[in-house]
Amino acid sequence: MTNYKPIPIYDSLEWDLTTEACHTLLLAPSGAGKTIFLSYLSAMLLKRGHELYIIDAKNSSFGATFRSTGIYTASSAEEILCLLTSLVEQMEHDYETLYSTDQVGLDTNFSDLNLPAHVLIFDEVLSALESGDKKQKAEMERLLKLLALKGRLAGYVIVLTSQRLLATDLPKAVTEQCQTRYVMGSNISEELFHIGTGAYKKDLASSYLGDVGKGYAVTPKLGLSYFEAPYMKYKSNDFRQLIYLFQRSGMSDGKSD
Ligand SMILES: Nc1ncnc2c1ncn2[C@@H]1O[C@H](COP(=O)(O)OP(=O)(O)OP(=O)(O)O)[C@@H](O)[C@H]1O
Ligand SMILES: [Mg+2]
């Protein structure tokens, strides 16, 4: 049993995998709390019984933690391509088999069919793209684009993080599909803030409040709002045990967050 209850983030901000806002982009400089935030999201996904895949291009303890609990984790360019290819193939297969019958309407999604989401947590997406040769980079971009454009109904969801983002760094189709955006950190340039949120710091109702684990979110539902990222320490043994437990139990009674 899968639990489709949105994942709470901050105040009324939540992550609902079944909406058009499922794909997510998180922009923050080094040390601003990206990986800690991803750890929370990852744990909550497993708790709800969804399928989780991790790309940790920096080959850090984040990936190591999840790998050690049996979650598919890719780090090298070859592993990343392998994972992206298999996710796209699985998605195409799902559409051909599960979504092409007469009973399935045009807007039927994975939750209507009681299927889990397949969520790709992609930490440091630009490091990953740069880790491969030209051909590998182009292929990674192509596969990521397919997931971004076609994944939503079948529950293939992407979460990307980056320390920076220029217009040419990622295909426009990918960034445009990420309708949930987060910008975190104290020293965010006007440019990064604008690329992330579409707004300017000077237009904020109060002074800029970004810091470690703090920043601004943009969603179709709430527009631009201040948020604080939930804290979950992925390096601890407790975290590993929690992941292990969630994986096995699925905790899908729907009673708890
Ligand atoms: N929500 C938070 N509240 C308080 N402190 C936090 C929070 N998130 C992160 N930190 C602190 O900041 C440190 C860096 O966090 P994290 O590793 O997640 O940053 P990052 O953006 O992934 O950095 P890097 O670019 O080095 O990967 C953590 O070790 C933790 O001490
Ligand atoms: Mg990190």
Tab-separated table of N, CA and C and ligand atoms in Angstrom, residues 30-31 33-36 38 56 58 60 62 123-124 161 163 234, ligand 2:
chain	number	residue	atom	x	y	z
A	30	SER	N	27.036	26.078	-1.989
A	30	SER	CA	27.623	25.024	-1.175
A	30	SER	C	27.417	25.311	0.310
A	31	GLY	N	26.984	24.304	1.045
A	31	GLY	CA	26.826	24.438	2.489
A	31	GLY	C	25.504	25.042	2.937
A	33	GLY	N	22.553	23.683	2.682
A	33	GLY	CA	21.614	22.701	3.224
A	33	GLY	C	20.859	21.864	2.212
A	34	LYS	N	21.351	21.808	0.985
A	34	LYS	CA	20.660	21.025	-0.056
A	34	LYS	C	20.536	19.552	0.323
A	35	THR	N	21.662	18.961	0.688
A	35	THR	CA	21.672	17.518	0.910
A	35	THR	C	20.876	17.131	2.163
A	36	ILE	N	20.936	17.983	3.169
A	36	ILE	CA	20.132	17.743	4.383
A	36	ILE	C	18.641	17.744	4.023
A	38	LEU	N	17.338	17.143	1.073
A	38	LEU	CA	17.075	15.946	0.256
A	38	LEU	C	16.936	14.700	1.126
A	56	ASP	N	24.098	10.789	-6.830
A	56	ASP	CA	24.992	11.573	-5.985
A	56	ASP	C	26.289	11.739	-6.769
A	58	LYS	N	28.618	13.761	-6.590
A	58	LYS	CA	29.839	14.088	-5.844
A	58	LYS	C	30.345	12.895	-5.045
A	60	SER	N	29.327	11.447	-2.317
A	60	SER	CA	29.497	11.877	-0.925
A	60	SER	C	28.890	10.852	0.025
A	62	PHE	N	26.212	11.130	1.463
A	62	PHE	CA	24.770	11.065	1.206
A	62	PHE	C	24.449	9.811	0.391
A	123	ASP	N	21.144	14.894	-6.794
A	123	ASP	CA	21.928	15.927	-6.108
A	123	ASP	C	23.055	16.395	-7.025
A	124	GLU	N	23.213	17.688	-7.130
A	124	GLU	CA	24.281	18.306	-7.937
A	124	GLU	C	24.201	17.884	-9.410
A	161	THR	N	19.072	19.273	-7.723
A	161	THR	CA	19.698	20.378	-6.993
A	161	THR	C	20.905	20.882	-7.762
A	163	GLN	N	24.160	24.193	-7.402
A	163	GLN	CA	24.694	25.370	-6.710
A	163	GLN	C	24.502	26.622	-7.549
A	234	TYR	N	21.722	13.069	7.650
A	234	TYR	CA	21.867	11.799	6.950
A	234	TYR	C	23.113	11.018	7.360
B	2	MG	MG	25.353	18.622	-0.738
